[in-house]
CSV table of C-alpha atoms in Angstrom, one decimal:
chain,number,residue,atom,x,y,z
A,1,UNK,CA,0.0,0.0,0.0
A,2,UNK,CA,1.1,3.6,-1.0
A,3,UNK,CA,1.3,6.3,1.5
A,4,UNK,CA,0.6,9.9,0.6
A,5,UNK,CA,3.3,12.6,1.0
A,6,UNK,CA,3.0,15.2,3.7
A,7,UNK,CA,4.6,17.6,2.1
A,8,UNK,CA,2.2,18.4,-0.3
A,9,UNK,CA,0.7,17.1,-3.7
A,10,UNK,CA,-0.7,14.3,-2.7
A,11,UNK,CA,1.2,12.2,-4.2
A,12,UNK,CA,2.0,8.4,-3.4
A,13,UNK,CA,5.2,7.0,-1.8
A,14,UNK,CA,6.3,4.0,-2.0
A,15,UNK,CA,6.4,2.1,1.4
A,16,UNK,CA,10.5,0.9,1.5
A,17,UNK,CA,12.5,-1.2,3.5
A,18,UNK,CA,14.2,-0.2,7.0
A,19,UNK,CA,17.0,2.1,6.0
A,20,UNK,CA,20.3,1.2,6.7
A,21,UNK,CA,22.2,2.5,9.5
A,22,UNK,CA,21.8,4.5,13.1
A,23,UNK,CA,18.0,5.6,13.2
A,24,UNK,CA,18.9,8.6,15.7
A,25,UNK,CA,22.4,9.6,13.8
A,26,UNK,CA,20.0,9.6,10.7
A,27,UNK,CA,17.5,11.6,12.4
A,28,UNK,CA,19.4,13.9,13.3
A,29,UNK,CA,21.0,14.1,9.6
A,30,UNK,CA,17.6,14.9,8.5
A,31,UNK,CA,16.9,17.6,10.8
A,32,UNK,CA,20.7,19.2,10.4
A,33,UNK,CA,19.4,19.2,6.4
A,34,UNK,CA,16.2,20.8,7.1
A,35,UNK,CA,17.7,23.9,9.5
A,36,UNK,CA,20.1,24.7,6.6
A,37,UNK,CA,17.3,24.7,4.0
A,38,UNK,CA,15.4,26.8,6.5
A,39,UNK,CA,18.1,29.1,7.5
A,40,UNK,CA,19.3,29.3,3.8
A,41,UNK,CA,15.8,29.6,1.7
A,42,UNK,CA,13.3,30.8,4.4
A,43,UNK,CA,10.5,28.4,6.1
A,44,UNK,CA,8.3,27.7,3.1
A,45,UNK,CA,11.2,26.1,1.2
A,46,UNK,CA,11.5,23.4,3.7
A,47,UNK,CA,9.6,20.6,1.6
A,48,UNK,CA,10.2,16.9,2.0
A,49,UNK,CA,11.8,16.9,-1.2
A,50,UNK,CA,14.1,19.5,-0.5
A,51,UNK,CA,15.4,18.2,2.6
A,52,UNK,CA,15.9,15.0,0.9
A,53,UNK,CA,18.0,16.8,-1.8
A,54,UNK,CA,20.1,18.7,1.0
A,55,UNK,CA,20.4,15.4,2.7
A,56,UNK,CA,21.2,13.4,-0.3
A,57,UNK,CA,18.7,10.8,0.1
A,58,UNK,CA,15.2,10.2,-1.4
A,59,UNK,CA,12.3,11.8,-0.2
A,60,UNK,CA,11.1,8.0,1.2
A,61,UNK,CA,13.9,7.7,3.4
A,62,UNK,CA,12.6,11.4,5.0
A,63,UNK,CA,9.5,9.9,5.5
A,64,UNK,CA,10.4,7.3,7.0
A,65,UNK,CA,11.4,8.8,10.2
A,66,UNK,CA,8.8,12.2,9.2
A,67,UNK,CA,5.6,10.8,8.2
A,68,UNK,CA,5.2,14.5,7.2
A,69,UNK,CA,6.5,18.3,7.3
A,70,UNK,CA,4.4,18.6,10.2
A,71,UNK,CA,6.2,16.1,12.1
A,72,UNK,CA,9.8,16.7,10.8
A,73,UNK,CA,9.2,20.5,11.9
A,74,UNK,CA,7.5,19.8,15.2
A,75,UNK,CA,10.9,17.5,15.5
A,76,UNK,CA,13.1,20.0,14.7
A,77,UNK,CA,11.4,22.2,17.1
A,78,UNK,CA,12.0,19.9,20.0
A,79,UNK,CA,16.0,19.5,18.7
A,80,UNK,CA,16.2,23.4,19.3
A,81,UNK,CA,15.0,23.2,23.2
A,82,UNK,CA,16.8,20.3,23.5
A,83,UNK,CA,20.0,22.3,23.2
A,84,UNK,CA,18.5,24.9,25.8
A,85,UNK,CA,17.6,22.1,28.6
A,86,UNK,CA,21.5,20.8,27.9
A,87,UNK,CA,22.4,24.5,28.1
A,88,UNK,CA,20.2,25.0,31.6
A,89,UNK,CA,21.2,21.4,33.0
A,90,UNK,CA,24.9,22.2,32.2
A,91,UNK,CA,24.5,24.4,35.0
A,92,UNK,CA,21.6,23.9,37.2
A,93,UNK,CA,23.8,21.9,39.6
A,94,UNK,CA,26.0,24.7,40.1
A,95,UNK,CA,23.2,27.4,40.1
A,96,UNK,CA,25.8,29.3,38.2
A,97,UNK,CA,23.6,32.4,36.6
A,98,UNK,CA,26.8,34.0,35.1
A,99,UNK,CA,27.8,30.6,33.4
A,100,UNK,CA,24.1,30.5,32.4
A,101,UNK,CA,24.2,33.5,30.7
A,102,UNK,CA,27.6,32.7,29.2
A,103,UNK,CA,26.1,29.7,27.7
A,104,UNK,CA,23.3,31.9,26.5
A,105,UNK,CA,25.3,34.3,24.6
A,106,UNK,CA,27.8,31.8,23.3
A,107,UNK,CA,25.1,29.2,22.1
A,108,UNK,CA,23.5,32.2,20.3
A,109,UNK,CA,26.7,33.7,18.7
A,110,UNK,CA,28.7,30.1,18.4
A,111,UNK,CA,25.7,29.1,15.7
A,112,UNK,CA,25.0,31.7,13.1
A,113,UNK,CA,21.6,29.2,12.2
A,114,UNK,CA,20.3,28.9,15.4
A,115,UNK,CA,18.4,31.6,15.9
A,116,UNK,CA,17.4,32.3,12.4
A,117,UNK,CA,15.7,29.0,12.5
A,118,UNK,CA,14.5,29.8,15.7
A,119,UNK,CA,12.4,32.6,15.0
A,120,UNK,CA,11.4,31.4,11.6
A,121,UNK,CA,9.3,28.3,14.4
A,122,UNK,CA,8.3,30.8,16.3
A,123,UNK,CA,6.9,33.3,13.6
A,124,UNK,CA,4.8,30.3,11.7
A,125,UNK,CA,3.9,28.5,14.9
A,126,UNK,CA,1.3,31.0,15.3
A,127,UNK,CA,-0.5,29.4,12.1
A,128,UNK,CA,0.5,25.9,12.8
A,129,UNK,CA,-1.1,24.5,16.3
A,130,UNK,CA,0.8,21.4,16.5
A,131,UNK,CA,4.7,23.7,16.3
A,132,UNK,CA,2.0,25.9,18.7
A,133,UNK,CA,2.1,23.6,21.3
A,134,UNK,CA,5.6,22.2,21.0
A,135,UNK,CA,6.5,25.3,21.8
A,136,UNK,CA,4.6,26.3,24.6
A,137,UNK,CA,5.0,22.9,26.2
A,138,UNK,CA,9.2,23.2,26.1
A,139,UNK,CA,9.4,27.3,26.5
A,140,UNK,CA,7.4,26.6,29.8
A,141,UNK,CA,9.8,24.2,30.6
A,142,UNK,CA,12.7,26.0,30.1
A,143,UNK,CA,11.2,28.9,32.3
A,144,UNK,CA,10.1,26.7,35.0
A,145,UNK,CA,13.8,25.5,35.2
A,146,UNK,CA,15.7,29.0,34.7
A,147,UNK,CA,13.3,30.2,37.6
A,148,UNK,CA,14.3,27.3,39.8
A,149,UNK,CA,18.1,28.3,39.0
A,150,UNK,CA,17.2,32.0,39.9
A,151,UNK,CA,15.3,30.8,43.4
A,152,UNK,CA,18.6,28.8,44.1
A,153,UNK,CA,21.0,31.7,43.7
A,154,UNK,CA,18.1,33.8,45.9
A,155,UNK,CA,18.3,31.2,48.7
A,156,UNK,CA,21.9,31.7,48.3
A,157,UNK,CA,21.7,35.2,48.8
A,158,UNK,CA,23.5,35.5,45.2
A,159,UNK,CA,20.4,36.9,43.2
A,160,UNK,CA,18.1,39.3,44.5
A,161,UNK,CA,14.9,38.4,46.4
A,162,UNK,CA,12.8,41.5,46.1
A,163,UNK,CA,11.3,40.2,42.6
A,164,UNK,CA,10.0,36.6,42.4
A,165,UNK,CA,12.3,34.5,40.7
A,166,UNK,CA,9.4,33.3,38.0
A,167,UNK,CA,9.1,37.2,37.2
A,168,UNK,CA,13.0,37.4,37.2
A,169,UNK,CA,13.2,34.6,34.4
A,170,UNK,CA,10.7,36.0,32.3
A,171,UNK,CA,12.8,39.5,32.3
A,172,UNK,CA,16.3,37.6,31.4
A,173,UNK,CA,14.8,35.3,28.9
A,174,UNK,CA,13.5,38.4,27.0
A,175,UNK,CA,16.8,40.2,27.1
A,176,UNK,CA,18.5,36.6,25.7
A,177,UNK,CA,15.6,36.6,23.2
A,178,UNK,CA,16.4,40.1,22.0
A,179,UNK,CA,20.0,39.8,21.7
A,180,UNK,CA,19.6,36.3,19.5
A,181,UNK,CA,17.3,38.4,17.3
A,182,UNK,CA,19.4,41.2,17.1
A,183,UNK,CA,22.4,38.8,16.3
A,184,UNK,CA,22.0,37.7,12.7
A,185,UNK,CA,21.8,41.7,11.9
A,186,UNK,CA,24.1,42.5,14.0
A,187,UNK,CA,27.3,40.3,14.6
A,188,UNK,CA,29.7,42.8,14.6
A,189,UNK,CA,28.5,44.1,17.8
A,190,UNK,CA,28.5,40.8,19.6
A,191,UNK,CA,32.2,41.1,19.6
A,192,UNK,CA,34.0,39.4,23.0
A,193,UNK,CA,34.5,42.3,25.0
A,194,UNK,CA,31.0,43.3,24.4
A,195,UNK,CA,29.7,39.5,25.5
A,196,UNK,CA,31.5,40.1,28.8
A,197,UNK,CA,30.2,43.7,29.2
A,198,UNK,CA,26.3,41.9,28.6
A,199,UNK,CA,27.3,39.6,31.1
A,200,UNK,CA,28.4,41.5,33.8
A,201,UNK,CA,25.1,44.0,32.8
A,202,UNK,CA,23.1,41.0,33.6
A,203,UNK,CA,24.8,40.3,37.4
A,204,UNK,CA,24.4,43.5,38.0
A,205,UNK,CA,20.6,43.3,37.3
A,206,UNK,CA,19.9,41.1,39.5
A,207,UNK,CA,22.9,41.3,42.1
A,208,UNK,CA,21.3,41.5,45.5
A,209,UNK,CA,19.6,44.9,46.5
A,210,UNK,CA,21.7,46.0,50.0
């Protein structure tokens, strides 16, 4: 029996055999194809087909692990918080804020596609409810766990405690949002001086009030 391709056209795929190798290392192949086609050509461009031609494969072996555009971009989604839990959980332990923040700026200038890709999700998610509630599901995550960070260094007497920590990680996660939207326009500001100036900015935010 033919399945129908999600990307569009209705038209039939061949069912195929298990593809040969790692399923994850391939997944992730797949998703590394479908930010550059993103970042490169804009959202709209990010068919089946042409992740299948940035991957070199055939547009069966997408679907194969994507039964559709809709899934490979609600995938590709989750791949992007995934790198911001391993970016909080790095150091949650520690309740470090400044190496949080480090992390922050670094992860956002280390990767010129990150955040192009990133807004691009966020931008169409509106239209699309299941990216929607990918999205809200891990962003509240990621708050919940940067305001448990923020409550640590309170308790420590590191951070301080005249603003709830919950309100405190909705005011830093804006400023890390801004800067990773101002980046792709601006890189030449983000030099390393100026990432350690941003830095300190932040501590001094929220350094406690004496």
């Amino acid at each position: 029996m033919a399945r129908t391709r999600g990307d569009g056209g209705g038209e039939p795929v061949a069912q195929r055999g298990r593809p040969a190798g790692d399923r994850a290392a391939r997944r992730a192949e797949l998703l590394a194809a479908a930010t550059a086609v993103i970042a490169q050509e804009g959202y709209a461009s990010a068919s089946l087909r042409k992740v299948a031609q940035r991957a070199g494969c055939t547009t069966g072996t997408v679907t194969y692990y994507f039964a559709n555009r809709e899934e490979l971009v609600t995938a590709l989604a989750e791949s992007r918080f995934d790198s911001y839990d391993e970016m909080l959980e790095s150091v949650r332990a520690r309740g470090d804020v400044k190496a949080l923040f480090e992390r922050w700026l670094s992860h956002t200038t280390g990767d010129p596609e990150f955040w192009p890709v990133m807004s691009q999700l966020l931008s169409h998610a509106r239209y699309e409810p299941a990216l929607a509630a990918v999205i809200e599901q891990r962003y509240a995550r990621y708050r919940e766990v940067h305001a448990k960070i923020l409550a640590d260094g309170q308790a420590r007497g590191a951070v301080r405690d005249d603003i709830p920590a919950d309100l405190l990680a909705d005011q830093l996660a804006a400023m890390g949002d801004g800067w990773m939207m101002m980046f792709p326009f601006e890189s030449e500001r983000f030099t390393p001086t100026r990432v350690r100036a941003l830095v300190d900015a932040v501590l001094t935010l929220i350094a406690p009030v004496r």
